[in-house]
Tab-separated table of C-alpha atoms in Angstrom:
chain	number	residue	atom	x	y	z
S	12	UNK	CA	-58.205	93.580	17.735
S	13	UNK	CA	-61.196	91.403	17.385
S	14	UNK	CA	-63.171	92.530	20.413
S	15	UNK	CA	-61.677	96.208	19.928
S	16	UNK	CA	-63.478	96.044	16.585
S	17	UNK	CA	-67.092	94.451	17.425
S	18	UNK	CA	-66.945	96.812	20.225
S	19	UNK	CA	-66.657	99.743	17.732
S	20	UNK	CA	-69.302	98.188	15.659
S	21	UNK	CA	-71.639	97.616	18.898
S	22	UNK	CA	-71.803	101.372	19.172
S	23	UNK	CA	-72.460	102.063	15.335
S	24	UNK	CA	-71.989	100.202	11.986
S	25	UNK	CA	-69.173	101.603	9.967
S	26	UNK	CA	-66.858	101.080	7.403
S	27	UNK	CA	-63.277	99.747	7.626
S	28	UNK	CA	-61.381	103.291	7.151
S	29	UNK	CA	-64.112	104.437	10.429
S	30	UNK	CA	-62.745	101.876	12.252
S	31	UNK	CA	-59.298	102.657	12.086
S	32	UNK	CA	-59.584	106.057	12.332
S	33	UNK	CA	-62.135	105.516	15.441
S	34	UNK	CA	-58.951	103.479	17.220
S	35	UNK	CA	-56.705	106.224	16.538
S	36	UNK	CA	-59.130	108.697	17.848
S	37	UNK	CA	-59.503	106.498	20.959
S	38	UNK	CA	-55.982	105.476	22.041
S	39	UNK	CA	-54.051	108.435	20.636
S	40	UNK	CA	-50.598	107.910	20.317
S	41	UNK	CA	-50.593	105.161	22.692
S	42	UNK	CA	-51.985	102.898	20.568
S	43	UNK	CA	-49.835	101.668	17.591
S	44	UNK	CA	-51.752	102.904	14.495
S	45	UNK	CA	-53.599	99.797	12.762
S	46	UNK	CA	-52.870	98.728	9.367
S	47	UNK	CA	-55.871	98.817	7.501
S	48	UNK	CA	-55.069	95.752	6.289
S	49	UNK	CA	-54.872	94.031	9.235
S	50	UNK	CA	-58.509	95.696	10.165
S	51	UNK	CA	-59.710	94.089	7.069
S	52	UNK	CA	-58.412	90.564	7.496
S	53	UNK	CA	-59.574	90.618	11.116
S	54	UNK	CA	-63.606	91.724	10.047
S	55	UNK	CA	-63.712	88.870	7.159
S	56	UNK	CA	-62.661	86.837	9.870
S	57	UNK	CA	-65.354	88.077	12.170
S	58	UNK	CA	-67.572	87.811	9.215
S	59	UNK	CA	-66.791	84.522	8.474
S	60	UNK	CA	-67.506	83.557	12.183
S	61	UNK	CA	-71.048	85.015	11.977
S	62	UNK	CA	-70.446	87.655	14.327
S	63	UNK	CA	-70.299	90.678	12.063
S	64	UNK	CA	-72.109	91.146	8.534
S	65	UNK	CA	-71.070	92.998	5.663
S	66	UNK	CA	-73.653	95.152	3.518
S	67	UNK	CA	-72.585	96.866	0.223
S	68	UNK	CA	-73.518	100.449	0.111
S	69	UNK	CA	-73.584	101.751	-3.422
S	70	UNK	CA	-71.426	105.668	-3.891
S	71	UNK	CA	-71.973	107.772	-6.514
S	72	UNK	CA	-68.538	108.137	-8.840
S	73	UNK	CA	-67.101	105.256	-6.795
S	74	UNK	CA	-66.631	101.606	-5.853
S	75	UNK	CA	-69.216	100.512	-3.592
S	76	UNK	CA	-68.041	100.645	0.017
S	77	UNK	CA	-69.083	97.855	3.042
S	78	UNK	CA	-70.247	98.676	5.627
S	79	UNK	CA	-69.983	96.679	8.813
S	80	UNK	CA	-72.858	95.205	11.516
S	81	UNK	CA	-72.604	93.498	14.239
S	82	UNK	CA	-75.367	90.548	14.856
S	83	UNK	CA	-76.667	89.275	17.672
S	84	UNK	CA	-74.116	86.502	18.069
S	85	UNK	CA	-71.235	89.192	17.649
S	86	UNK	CA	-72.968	90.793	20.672
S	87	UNK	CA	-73.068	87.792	22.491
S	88	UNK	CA	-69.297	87.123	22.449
S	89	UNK	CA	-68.860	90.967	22.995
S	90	UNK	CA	-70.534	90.529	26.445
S	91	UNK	CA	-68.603	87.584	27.116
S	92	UNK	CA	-65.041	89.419	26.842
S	93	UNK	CA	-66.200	92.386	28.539
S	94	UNK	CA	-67.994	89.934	31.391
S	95	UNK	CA	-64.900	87.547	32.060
S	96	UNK	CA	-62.313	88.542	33.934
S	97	UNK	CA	-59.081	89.943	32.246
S	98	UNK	CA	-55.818	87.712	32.068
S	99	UNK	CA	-53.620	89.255	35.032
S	100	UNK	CA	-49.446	89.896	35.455
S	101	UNK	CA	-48.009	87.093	33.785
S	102	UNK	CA	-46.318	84.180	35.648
S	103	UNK	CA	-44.000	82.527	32.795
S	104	UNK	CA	-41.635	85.444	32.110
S	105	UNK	CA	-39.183	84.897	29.054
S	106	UNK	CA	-36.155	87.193	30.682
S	107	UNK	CA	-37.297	84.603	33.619
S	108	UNK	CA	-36.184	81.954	31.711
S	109	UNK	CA	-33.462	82.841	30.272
S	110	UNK	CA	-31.735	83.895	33.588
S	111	UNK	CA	-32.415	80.764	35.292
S	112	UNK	CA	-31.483	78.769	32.421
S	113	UNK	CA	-28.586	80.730	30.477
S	114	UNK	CA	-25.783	79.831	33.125
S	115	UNK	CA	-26.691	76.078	32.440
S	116	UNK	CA	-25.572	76.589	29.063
S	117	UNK	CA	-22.467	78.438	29.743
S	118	UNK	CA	-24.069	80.865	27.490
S	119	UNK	CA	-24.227	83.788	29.610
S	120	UNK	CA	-23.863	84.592	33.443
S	121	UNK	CA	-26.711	86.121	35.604
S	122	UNK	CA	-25.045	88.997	36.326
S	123	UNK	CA	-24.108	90.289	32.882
S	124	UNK	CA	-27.839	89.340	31.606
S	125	UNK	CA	-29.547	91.224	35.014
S	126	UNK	CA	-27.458	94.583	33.374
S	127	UNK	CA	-28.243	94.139	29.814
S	128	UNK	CA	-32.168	94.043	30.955
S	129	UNK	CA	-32.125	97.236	33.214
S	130	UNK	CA	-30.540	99.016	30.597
S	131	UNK	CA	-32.764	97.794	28.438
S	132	UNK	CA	-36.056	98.646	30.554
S	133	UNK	CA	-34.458	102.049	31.489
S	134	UNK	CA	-34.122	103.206	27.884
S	135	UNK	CA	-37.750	102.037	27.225
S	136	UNK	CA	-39.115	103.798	30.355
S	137	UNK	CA	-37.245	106.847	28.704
S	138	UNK	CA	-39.102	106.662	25.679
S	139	UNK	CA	-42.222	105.931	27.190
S	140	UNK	CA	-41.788	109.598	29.304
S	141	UNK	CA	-41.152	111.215	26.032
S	142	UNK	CA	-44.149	109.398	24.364
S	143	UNK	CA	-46.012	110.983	27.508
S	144	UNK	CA	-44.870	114.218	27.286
S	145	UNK	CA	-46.135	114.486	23.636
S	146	UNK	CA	-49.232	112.833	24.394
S	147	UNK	CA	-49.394	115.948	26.921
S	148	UNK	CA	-48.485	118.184	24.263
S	149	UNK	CA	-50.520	116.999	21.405
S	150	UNK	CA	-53.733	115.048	22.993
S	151	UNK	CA	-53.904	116.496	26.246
S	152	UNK	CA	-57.328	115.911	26.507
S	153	UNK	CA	-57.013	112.275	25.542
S	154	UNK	CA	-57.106	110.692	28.918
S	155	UNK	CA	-57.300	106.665	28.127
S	156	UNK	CA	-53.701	107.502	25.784
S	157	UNK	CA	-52.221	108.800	29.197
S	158	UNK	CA	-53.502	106.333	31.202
S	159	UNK	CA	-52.087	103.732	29.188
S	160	UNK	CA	-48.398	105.396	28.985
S	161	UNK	CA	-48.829	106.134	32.749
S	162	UNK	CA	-49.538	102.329	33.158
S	163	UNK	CA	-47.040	100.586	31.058
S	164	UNK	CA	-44.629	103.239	33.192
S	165	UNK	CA	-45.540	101.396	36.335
S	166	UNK	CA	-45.257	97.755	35.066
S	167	UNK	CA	-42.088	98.872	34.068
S	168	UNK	CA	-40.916	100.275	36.884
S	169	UNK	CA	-42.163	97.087	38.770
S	170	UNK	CA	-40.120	94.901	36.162
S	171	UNK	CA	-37.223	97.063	37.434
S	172	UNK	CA	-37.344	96.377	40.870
S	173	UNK	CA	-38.127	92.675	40.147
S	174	UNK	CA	-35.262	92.495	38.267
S	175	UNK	CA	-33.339	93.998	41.889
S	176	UNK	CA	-34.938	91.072	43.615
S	177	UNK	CA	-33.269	88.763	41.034
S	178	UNK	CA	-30.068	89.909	41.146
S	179	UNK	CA	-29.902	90.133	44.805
S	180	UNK	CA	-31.409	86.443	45.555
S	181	UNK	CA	-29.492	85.135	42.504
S	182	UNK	CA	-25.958	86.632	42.849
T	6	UNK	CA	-9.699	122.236	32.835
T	7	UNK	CA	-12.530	120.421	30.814
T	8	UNK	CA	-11.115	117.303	30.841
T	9	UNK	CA	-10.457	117.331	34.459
T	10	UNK	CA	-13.455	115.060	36.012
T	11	UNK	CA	-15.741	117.165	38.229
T	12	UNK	CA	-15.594	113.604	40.388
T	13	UNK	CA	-13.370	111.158	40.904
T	14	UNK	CA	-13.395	108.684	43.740
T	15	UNK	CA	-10.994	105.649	44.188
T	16	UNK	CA	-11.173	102.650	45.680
T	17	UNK	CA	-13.894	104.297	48.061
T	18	UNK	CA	-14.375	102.604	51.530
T	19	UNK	CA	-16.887	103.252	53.805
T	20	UNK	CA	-17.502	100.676	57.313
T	21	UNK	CA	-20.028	101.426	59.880
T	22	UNK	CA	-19.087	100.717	63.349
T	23	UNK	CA	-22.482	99.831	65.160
T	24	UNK	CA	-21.920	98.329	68.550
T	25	UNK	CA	-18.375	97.313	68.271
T	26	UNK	CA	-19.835	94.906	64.497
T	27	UNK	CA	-17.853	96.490	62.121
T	28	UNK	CA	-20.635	96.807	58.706
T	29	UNK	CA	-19.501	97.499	55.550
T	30	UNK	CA	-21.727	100.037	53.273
T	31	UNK	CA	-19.466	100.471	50.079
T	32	UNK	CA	-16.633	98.259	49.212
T	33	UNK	CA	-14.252	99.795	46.835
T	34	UNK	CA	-15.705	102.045	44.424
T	35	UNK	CA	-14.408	103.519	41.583
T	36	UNK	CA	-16.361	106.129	39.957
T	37	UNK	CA	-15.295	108.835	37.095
T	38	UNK	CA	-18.089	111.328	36.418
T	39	UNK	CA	-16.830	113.807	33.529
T	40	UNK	CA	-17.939	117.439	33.128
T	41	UNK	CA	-21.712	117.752	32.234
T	42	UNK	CA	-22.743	114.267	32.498
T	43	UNK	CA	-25.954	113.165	34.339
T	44	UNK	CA	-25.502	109.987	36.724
T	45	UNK	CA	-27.831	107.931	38.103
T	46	UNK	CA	-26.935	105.456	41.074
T	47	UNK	CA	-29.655	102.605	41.709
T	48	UNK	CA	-29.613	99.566	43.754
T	49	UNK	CA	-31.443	98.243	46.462
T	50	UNK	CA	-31.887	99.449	49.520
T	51	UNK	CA	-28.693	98.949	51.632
T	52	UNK	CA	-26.690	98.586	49.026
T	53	UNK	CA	-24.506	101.844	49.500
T	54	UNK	CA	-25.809	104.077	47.277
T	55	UNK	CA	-27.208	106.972	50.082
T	56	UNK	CA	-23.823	106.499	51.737
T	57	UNK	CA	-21.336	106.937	48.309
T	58	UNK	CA	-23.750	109.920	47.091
T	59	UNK	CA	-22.808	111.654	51.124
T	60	UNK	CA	-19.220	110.478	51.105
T	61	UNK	CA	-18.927	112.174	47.590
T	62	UNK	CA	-20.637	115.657	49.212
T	63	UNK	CA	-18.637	115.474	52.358
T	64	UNK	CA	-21.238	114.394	54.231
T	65	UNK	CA	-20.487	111.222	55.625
T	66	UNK	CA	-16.627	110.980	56.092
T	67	UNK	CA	-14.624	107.960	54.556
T	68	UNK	CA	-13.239	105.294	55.843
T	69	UNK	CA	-10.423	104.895	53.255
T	70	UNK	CA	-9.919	105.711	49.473
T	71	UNK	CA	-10.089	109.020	47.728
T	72	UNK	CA	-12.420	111.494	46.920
T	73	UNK	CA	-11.579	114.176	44.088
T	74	UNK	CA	-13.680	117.054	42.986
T	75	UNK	CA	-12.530	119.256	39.641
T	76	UNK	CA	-9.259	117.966	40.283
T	77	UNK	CA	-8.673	118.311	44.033
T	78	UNK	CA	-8.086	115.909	46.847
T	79	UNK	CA	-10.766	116.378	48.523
T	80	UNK	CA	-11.565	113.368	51.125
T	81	UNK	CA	-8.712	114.703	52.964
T	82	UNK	CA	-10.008	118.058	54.155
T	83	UNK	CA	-11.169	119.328	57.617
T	84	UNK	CA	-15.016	120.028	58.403
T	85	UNK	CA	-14.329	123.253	57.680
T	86	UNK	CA	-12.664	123.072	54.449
T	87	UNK	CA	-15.803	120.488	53.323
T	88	UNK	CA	-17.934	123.359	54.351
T	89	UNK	CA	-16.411	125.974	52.070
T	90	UNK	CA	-16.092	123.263	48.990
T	91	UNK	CA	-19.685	122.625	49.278
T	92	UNK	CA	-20.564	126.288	49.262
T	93	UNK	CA	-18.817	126.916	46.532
T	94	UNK	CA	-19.585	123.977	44.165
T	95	UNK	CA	-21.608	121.558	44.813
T	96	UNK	CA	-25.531	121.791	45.280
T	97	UNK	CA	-27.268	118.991	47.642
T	98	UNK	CA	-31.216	117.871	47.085
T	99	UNK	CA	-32.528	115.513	49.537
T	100	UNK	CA	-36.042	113.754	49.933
T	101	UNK	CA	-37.185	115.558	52.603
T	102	UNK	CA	-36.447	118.947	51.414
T	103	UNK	CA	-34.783	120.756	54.372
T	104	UNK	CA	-35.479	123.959	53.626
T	105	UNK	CA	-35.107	126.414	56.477
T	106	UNK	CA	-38.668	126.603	58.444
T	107	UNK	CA	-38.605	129.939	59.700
T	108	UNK	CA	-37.089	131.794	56.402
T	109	UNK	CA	-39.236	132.736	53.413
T	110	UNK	CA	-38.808	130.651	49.978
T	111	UNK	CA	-36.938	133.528	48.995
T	112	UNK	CA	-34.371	133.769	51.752
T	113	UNK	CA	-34.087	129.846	51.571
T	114	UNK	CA	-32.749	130.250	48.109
T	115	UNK	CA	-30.497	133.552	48.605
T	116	UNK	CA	-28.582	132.009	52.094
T	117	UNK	CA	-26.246	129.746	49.787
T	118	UNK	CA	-25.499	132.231	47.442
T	119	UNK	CA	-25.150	135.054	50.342
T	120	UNK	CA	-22.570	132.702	52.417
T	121	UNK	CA	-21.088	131.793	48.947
T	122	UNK	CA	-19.876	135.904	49.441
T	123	UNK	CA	-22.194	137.039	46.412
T	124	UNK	CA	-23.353	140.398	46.294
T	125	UNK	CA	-27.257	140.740	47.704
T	126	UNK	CA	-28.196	142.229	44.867
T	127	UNK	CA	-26.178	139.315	42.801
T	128	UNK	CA	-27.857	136.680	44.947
T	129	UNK	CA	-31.543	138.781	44.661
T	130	UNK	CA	-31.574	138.373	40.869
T	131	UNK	CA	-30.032	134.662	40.866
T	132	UNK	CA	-32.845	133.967	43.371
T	133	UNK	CA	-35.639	135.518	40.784
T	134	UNK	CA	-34.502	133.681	37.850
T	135	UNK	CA	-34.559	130.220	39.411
T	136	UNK	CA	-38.222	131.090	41.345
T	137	UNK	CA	-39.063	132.001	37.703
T	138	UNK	CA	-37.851	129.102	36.064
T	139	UNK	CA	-39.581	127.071	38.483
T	140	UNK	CA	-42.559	128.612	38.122
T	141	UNK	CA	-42.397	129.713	41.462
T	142	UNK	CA	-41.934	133.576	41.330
T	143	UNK	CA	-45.233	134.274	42.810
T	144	UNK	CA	-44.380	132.218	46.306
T	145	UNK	CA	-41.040	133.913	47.217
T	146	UNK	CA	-42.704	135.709	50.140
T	147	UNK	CA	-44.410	132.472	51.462
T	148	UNK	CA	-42.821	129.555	54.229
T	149	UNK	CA	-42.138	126.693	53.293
T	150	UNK	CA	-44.696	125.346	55.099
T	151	UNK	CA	-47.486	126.938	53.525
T	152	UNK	CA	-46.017	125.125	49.925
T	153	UNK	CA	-46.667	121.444	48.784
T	154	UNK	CA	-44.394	119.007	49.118
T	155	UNK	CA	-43.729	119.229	45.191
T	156	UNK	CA	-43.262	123.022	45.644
T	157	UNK	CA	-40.705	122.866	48.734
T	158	UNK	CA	-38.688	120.575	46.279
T	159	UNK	CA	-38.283	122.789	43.750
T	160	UNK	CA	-37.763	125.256	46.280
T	161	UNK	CA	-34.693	122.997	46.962
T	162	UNK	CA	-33.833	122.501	43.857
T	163	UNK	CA	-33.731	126.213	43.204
T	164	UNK	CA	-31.247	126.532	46.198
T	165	UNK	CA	-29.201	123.611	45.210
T	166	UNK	CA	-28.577	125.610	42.073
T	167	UNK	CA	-28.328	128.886	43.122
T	168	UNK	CA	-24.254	128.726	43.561
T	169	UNK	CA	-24.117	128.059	39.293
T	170	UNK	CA	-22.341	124.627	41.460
T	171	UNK	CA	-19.976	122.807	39.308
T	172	UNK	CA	-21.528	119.591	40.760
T	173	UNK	CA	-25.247	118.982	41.497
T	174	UNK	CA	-25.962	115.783	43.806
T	175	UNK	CA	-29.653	114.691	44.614
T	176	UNK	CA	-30.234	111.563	47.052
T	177	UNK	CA	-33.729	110.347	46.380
T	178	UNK	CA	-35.026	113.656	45.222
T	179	UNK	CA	-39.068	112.704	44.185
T	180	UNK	CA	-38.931	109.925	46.812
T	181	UNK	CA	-41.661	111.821	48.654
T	182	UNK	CA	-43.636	113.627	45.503
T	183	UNK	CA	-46.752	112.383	43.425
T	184	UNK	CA	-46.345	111.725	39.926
T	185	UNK	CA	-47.509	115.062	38.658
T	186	UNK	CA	-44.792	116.971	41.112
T	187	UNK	CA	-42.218	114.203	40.376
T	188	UNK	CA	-42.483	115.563	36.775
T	189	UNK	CA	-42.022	119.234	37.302
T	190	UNK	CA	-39.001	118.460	39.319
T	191	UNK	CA	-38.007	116.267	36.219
T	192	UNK	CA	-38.477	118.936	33.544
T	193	UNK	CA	-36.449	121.242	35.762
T	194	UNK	CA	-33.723	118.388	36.283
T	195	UNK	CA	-33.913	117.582	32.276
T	196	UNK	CA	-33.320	121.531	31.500
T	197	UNK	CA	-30.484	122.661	33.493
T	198	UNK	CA	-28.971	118.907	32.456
T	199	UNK	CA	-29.249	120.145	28.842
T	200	UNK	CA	-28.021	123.716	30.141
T	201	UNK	CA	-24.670	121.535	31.023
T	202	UNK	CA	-25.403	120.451	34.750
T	203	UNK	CA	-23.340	118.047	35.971
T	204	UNK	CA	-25.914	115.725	37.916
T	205	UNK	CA	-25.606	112.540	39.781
T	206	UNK	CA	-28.278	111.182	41.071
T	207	UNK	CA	-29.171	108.426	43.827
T	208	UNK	CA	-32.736	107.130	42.578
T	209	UNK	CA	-35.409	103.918	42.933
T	210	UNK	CA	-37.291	105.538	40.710
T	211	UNK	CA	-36.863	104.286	37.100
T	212	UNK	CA	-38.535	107.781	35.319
T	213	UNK	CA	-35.929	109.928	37.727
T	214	UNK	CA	-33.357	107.237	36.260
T	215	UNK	CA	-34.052	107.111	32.769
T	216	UNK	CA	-33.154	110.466	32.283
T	217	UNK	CA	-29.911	110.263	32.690
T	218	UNK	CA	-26.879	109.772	30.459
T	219	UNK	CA	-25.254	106.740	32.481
T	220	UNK	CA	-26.755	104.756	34.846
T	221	UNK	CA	-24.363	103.133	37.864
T	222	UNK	CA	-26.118	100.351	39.771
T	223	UNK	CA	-24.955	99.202	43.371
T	224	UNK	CA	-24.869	95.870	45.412
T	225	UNK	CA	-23.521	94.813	48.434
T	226	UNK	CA	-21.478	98.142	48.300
T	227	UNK	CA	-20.059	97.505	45.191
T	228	UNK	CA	-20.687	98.430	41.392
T	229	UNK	CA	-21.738	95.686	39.603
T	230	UNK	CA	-22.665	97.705	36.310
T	231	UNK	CA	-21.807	101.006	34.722
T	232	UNK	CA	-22.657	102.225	31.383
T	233	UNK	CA	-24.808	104.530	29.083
T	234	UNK	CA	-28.660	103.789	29.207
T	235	UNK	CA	-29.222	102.911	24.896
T	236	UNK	CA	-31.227	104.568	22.743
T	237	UNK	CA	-34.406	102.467	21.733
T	238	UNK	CA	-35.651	102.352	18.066
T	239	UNK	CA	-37.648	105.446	17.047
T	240	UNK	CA	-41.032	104.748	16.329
T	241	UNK	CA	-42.145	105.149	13.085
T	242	UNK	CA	-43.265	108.743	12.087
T	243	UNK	CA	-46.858	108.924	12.379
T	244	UNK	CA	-47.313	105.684	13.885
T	245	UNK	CA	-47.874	105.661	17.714
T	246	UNK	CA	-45.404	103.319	20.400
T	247	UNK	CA	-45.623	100.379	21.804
T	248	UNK	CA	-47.736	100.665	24.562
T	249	UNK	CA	-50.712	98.533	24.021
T	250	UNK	CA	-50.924	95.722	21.860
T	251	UNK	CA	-54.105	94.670	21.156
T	252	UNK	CA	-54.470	90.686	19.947
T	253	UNK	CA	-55.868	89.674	16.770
């Protein structure tokens, strides 16, 4: 959320409520809708690490509003997250662990734990085709919310047939 | 009648003989499929699930077991008595689409329903509906080999269904489409499901697989899991999934 945030405030100042509305705009409904008040908490952080500064803007008939800046050092570590590389597929994988450790305990066997998990990844990959086929209905011209359901469809579908490999090799 | 299972098979056998090596392909299955439900088989390859779907269609013979469709023996029947079950109720999709090359889209869809002893004009109008429903009305007239691979498949669809079969089997059936054809031949799969279809399904992939009511997965010939595919958690109203998580 940080970097999603100084981002947002790289293109234009703005106020918290802009923000989240600018991340719903943006992801669609791929993206699960931020609390504000987690938007808040994560700018007085940002605030509080000199990378974003907060100026009150006086309304007429209301409390004064803040609006958000970013400063030079916010920009810095901007261009340092959008420089490095991103964090690729994950090696330590909890179901991972669980299946190579659960028959130690007696606790569960492979088999039975392999099942529970395709199950489990089918009925998300169902959900995540519905989620899709609103997004198609609703947003259409949202591409980035597609893209995202479309993606987390394929690391799905590659969990899947990882979790084949595992039950084959591990039977 | 409705609680007879459109499929039954017991203790299903099937052993290649390749040069003299006796290999076994399924190892005694036992699979129920009631009226209306949607299947889907996974497993990896070679692990039987091509072989049960064509042993269940008659089109690999067993090598022991049974085989019962709506109620009747059926793994005992000649060639010829396979032939006229699968005319008359059960609808085959394949990956690669074998439609007939030198017959239009629309004759491709009306020969089942022709040889099934429906009227022409019976077979004419079942043909129109499905081309319509498939949005495919305008390419009746064409050959199949002036359509896209994700229009020859609904093509097949469309005469896999043109019997009203009582059983609908599909081996692989978007193993050879892109993503955006793979979908139409979803929707179309999702829709005559909910119409009451009774599908099953041989499948890798997990979208084709997720849309059905039970999912049966294969290895080493044998079942090793068969149940309903649960429900996940509505998401909030309003809110949006799970998709991307962004860290704070």
């Amino acid at each position: 959320m940080r970097q999603a945030l100084l981002a947002l405030l790289a293109k234009e100042p703005a106020h918290g409520y802009e923000l989240k509305q600018a991340l719903e705009t943006i992801f669609g409904i791929a993206y699960p809708s931020p609390n504000i008040g987690q938007i808040y908490v994560t700018l007085g952080r940002l605030e509080k690490d000199g990378y974003v500064r907060a100026v009150d803007v006086e309304q007429a008939n209301r409390p004064n509003k803040k609006v958000y800046y970013i400063t030079a050092a916010g920009r810095e570590a901007l261009e340092t997250w959008v420089d490095e590389p991103t964090e690729g597929p994950r090696v330590r994988d909890e179901f991972f662990m669980k299946l190579v450790l659960a028959p130690l305990t007696g606790l569960a066997d492979r088999m039975a734990l392999v099942n529970r998990q395709r199950r489990h990844y089918l009925s998300l990959m169902r959900d995540l085709a519905e989620l899709a086929e609103l997004a198609e209905r609703t947003d259409p011209a949202n591409r980035a919310a597609l893209l995202l359901i479309e993606g987390a469809m394929l690391h799905l579908q590659a969990d899947l047939d990882w979790l084949e490999r595992c039950q084959e090799e591990l039977q | 009648m409705s609680d007879t299972p459109v499929v039954r098979v017991v203790n299903l056998v099937k052993i290649y003989q390749t040069g003299g090596l006796p290999v076994p392909a399924v190892r005694g299955v036992d699979l129920t499929v009631e009226a209306g439900e949607f299947v889907a088989v996974t497993g990896p390859s070679g692990s039987g699930k091509s072989t049960l779907i064509h042993m269940i269609g008659g089109l690999d013979t067993r090598t022991s077991g049974e085989i019962w469709l709506d109620g009747r023996r059926a793994d005992t029947l000649s060639e010829s008595g396979w032939a006229v079950l699968r005319r008359e109720q059960i609808g085959f999709v394949f990956q690669f689409f074998n439609l007939v090359g030198n017959m239009t889209v629309a004759d491709n869809v009306e020969l089942p329903a022709l040889l099934g002893g429906a009227s022409p004009r019976h077979a004419r109008e079942r043909r129109e509906y499905l081309l319509g429903e498939l949005g495919l009305a305008d390419r009746a007239d064409a050959a199949p080999a002036q359509l896209s691979g994700g229009e020859q498949q609904r093509v097949a669809l469309a005469r896999a269904l043109a019997n009203q079969p009582r059983l609908l089997l599909a081996d692989e059936p978007t193993g050879n489409l892109d993503s955006r054809n793979t979908r139409d031949v979803l929707r179309l799969l999702g829709r005559v499901h909910r119409q009451g279809q009774t599908i099953v399904l041989v499948t890798h992939d997990a979208r084709v697989a997720s849309m059905a009511d039970r999912v049966v997965s294969l290895l080493d010939g044998q079942i090793v899991d068969d149940g309903a595919i649960p429900r996940v958690r509505r998401r909030p109203p309003g809110g949006a999934g799970d998709v991307v998580e962004l860290r704070s």
